[in-house]
Coordinates of N, CA and C and ligand atoms in Angstrom, one line a residue:
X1 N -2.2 17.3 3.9 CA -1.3 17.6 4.9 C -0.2 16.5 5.0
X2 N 1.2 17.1 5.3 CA 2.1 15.9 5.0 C 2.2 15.2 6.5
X3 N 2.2 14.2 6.8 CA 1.7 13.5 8.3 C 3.8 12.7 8.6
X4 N 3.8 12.9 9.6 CA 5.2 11.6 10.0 C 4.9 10.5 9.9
X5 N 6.1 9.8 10.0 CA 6.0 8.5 9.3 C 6.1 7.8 10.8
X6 N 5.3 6.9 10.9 CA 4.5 5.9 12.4 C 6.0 5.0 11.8
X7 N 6.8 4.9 13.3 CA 7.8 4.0 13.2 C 7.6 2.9 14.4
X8 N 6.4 3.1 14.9 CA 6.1 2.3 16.3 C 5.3 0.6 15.7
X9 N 6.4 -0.2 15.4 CA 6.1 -1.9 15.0 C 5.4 -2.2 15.3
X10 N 4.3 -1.7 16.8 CA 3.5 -2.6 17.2 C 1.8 -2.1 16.5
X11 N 2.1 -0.7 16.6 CA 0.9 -0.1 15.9 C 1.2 -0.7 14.3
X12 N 2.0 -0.9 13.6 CA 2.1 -1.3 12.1 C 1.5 -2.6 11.9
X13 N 2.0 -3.6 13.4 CA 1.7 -5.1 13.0 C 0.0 -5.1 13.0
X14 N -0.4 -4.0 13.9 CA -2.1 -4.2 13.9 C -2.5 -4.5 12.2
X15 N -4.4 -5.4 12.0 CA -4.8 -5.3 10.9 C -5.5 -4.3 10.6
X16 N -5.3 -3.3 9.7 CA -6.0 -2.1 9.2 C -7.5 -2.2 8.9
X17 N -8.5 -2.1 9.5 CA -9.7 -1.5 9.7 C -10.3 -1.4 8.4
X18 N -11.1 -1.9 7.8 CA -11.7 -1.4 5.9 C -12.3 0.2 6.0
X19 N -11.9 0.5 5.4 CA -12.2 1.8 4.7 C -13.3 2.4 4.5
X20 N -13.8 3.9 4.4 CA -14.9 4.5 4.2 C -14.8 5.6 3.3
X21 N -15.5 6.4 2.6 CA -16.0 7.3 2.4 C -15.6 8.6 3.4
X22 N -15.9 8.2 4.6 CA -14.8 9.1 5.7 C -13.7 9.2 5.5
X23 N -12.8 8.2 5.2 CA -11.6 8.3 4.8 C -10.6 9.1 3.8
X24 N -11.6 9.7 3.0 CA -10.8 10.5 1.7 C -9.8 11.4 2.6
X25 N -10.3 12.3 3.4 CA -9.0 13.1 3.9 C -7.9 12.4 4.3
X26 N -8.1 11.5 5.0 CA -6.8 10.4 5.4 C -5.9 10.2 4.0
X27 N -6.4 9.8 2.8 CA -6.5 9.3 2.0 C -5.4 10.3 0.5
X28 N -6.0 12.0 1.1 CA -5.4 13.1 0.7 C -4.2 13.4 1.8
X29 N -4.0 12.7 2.7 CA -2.8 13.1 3.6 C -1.7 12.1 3.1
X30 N -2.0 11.0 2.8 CA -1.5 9.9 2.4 C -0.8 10.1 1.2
X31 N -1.5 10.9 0.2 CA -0.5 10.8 -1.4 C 0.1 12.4 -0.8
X32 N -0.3 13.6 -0.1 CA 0.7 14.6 0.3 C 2.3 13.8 0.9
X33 N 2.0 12.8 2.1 CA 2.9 12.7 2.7 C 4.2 11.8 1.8
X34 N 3.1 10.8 1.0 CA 4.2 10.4 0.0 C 4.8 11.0 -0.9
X35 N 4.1 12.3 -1.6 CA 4.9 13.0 -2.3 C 6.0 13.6 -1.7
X36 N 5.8 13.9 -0.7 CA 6.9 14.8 0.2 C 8.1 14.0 0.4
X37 N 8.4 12.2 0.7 CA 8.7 11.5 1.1 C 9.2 10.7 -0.5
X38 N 9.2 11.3 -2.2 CA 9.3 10.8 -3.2 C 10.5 9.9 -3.8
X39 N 11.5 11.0 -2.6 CA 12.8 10.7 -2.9 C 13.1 9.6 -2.6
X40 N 12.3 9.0 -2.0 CA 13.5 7.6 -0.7 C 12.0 6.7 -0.6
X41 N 10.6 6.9 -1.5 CA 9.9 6.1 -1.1 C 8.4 6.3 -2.7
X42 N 8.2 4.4 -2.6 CA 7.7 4.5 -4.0 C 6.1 4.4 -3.6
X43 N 5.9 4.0 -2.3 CA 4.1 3.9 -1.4 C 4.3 3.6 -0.4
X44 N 3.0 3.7 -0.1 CA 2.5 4.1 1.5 C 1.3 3.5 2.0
X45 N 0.8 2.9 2.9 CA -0.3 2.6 3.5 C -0.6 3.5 4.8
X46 N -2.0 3.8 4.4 CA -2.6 4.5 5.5 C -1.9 4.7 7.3
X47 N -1.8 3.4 7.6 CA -1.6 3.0 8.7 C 0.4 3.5 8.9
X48 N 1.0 4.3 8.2 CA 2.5 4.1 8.1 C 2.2 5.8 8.2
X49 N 1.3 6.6 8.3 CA 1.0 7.9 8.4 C 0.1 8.1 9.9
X50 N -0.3 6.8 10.7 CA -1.2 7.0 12.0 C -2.4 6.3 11.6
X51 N -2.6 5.9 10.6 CA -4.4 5.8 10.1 C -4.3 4.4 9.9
X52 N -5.3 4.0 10.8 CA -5.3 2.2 11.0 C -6.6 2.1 9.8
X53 N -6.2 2.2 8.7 CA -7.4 1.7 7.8 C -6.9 1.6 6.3
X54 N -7.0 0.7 5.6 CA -7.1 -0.1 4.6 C -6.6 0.7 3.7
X55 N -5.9 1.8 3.3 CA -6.0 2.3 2.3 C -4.2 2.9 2.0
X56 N -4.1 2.8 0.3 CA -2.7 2.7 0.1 C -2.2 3.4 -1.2
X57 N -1.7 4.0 -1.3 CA -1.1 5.2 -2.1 C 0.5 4.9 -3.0
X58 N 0.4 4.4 -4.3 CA 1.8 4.1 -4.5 C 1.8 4.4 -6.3
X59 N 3.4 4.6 -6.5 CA 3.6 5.3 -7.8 C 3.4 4.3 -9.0
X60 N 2.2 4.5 -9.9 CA 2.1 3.5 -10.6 C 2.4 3.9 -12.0
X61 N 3.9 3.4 -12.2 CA 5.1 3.9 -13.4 C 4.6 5.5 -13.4
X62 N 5.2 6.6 -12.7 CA 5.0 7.5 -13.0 C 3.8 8.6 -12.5
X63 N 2.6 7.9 -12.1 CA 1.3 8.7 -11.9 C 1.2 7.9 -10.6
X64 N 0.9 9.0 -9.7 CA 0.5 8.1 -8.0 C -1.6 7.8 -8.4
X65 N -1.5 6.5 -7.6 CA -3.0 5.8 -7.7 C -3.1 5.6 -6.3
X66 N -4.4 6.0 -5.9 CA -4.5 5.3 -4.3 C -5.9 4.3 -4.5
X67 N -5.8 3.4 -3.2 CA -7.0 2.2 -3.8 C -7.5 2.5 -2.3
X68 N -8.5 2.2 -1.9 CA -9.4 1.4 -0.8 C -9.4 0.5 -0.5
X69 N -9.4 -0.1 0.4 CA -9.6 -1.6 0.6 C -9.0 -3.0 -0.6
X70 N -7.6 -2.6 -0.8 CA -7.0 -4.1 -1.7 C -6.9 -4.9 -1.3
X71 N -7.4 -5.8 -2.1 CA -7.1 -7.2 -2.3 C -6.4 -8.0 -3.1
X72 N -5.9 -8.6 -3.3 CA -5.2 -9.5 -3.9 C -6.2 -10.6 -4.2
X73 N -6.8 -11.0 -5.6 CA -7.5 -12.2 -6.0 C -6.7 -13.3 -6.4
X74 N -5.8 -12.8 -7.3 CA -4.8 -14.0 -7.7 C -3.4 -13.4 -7.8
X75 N -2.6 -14.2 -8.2 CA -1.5 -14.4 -8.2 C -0.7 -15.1 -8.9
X76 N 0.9 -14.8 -9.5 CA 1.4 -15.7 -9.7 C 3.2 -15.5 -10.2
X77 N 4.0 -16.2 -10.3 CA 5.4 -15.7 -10.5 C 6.1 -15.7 -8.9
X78 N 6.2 -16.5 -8.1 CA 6.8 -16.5 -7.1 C 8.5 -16.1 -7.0
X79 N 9.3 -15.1 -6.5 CA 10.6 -14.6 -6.9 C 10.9 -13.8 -5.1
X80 N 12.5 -13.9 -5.5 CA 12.3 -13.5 -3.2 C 13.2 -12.1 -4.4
X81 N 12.5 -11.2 -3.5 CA 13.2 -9.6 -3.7 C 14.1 -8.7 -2.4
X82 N 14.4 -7.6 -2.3 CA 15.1 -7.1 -1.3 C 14.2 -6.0 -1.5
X83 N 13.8 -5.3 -0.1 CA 13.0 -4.1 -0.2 C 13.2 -3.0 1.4
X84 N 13.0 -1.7 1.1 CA 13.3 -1.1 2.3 C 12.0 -0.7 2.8
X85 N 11.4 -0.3 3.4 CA 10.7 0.2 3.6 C 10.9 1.6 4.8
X86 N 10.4 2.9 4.6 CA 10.5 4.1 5.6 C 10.3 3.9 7.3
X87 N 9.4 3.2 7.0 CA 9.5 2.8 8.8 C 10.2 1.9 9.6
X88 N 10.5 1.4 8.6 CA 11.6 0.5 9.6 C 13.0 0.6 8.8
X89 N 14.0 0.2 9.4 CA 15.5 0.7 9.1 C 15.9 -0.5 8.3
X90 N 16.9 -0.4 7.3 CA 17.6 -1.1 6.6 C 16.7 -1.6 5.1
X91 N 17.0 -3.0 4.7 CA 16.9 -3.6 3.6 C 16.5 -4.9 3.9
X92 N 15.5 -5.7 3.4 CA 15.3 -6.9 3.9 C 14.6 -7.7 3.2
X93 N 15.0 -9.0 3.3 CA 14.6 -9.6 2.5 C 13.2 -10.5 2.0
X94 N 12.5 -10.7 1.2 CA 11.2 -11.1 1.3 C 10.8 -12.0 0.0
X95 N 9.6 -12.2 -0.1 CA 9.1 -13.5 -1.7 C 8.0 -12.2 -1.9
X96 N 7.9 -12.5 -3.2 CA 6.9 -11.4 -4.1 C 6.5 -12.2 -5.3
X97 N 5.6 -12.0 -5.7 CA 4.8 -12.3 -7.2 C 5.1 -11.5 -8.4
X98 N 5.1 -11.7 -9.7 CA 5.4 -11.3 -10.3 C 4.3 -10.5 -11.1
X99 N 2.9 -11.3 -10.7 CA 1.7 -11.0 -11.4 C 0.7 -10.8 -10.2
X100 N 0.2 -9.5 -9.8 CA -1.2 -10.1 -9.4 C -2.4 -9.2 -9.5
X101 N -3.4 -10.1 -9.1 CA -4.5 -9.1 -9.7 C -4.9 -8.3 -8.6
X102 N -5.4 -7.1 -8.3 CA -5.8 -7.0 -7.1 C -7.5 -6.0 -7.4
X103 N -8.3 -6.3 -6.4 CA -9.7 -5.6 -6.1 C -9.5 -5.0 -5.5
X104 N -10.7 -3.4 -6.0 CA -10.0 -2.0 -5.2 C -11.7 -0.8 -4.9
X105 N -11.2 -0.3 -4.2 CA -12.4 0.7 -4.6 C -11.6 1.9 -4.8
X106 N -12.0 3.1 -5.9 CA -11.4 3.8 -6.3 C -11.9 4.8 -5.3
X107 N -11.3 6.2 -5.8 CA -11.7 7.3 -4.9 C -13.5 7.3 -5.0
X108 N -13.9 6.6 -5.6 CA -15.6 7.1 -5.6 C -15.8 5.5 -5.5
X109 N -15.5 5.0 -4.3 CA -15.7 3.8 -4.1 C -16.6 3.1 -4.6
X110 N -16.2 3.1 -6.2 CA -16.7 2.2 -7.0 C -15.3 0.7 -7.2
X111 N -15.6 -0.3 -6.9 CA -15.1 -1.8 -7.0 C -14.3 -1.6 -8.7
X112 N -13.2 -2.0 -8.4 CA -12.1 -2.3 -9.5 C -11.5 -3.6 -9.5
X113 N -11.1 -3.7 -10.9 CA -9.9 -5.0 -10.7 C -9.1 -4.9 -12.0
X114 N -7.6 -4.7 -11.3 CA -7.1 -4.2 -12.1 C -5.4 -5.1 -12.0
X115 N -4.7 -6.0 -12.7 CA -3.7 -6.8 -13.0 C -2.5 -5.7 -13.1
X116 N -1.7 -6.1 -12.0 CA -0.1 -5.5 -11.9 C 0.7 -6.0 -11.9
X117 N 1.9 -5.6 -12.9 CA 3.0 -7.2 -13.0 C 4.0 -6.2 -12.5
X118 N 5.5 -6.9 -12.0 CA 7.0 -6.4 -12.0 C 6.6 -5.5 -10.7
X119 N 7.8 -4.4 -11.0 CA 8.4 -3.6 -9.9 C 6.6 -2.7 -9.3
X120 N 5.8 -2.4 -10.2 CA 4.6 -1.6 -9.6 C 3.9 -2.9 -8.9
X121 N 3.7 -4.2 -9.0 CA 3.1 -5.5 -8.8 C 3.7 -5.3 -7.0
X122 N 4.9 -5.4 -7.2 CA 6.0 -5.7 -6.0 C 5.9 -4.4 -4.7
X123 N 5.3 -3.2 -5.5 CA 5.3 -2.2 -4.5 C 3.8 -2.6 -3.8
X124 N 2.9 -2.4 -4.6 CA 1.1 -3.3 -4.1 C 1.2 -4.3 -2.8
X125 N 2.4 -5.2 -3.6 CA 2.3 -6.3 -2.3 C 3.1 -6.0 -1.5
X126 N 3.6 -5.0 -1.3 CA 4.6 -4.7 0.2 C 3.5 -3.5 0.5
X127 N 2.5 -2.8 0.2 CA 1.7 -2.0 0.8 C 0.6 -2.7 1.3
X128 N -0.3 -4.3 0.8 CA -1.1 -4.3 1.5 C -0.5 -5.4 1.9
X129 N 1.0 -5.4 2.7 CA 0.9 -6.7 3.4 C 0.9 -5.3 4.7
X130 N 1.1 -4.2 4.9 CA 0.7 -3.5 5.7 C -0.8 -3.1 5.8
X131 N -1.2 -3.2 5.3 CA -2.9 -3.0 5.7 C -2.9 -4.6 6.5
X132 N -2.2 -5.6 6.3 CA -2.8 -6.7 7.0 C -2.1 -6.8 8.2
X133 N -1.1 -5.9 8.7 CA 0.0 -5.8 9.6 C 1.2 -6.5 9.6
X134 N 1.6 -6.8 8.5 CA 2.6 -7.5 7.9 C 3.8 -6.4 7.5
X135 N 4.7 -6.6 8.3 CA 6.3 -5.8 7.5 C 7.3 -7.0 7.2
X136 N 7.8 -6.2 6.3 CA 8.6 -6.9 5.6 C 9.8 -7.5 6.9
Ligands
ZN201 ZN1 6.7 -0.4 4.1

């Protein structure tokens, strides 16, 4: 189901709640509402649809991937980028990594770890600085 996009800052800055097995429907609302939203947006965290919990949906070159509970283990490539984001207005500016790794639970919350570089690296870290209540 395609859900509105939560433009209320103060619900965004909260930290997103870890994730369950409950969550898959959230989870299926989340890659609907981004699909719907493809034109003007490359991912999404749970919490940017109403859902205060850990989980994030974004286009990885081409094929959408959603994770559970990411992490970022390492890092590295420090570079300042410009980024929009749907819920909030305009363009703004921020620091991003060029490399990082991040730990995931897949849809069958089995534990991943899986290395993202460049523009799909840069979308990861602008989705789970929202799981942590972080906007850009
Ligand atoms: Zn955003």
């Amino acid at each position: 189901m395609v859900r509105k996009i939560m433009k209320d800052t103060a619900f965004l800055s909260q930290k997103a709640e870890i994730a369950t097995a409950e969550d898959l429907p959230a989870a299926v609302d989340l890659l609907d509402t981004l699909r719907a939203n493809a034109a003007g947006c490359v991912g999404m965290a749970a919490n940017m649809i109403g859902v205060n919990k850990r989980i994030i949906a974004f286009d990885n070159e081409g094929a959408y991937m959603v994770m559970f509970n990411p992490e970022i283990v390492k890092s590295s490539g420090l570079y300042e980028a410009e980024e929009g984001c749907l819920s909030l207005p305009g363009v703004r500016k921020t620091k991003r990594r060029q490399m990082v790794k991040v730990r995931y639970q897949n849809e069958n919350f089995q534990t991943r770890l899986k290395t993202f570089t460049g523009w799909t690296a840069q979308i990861i870290q602008h989705e789970i600085d929202h799981c942590n209540g972080v906007l850009i």
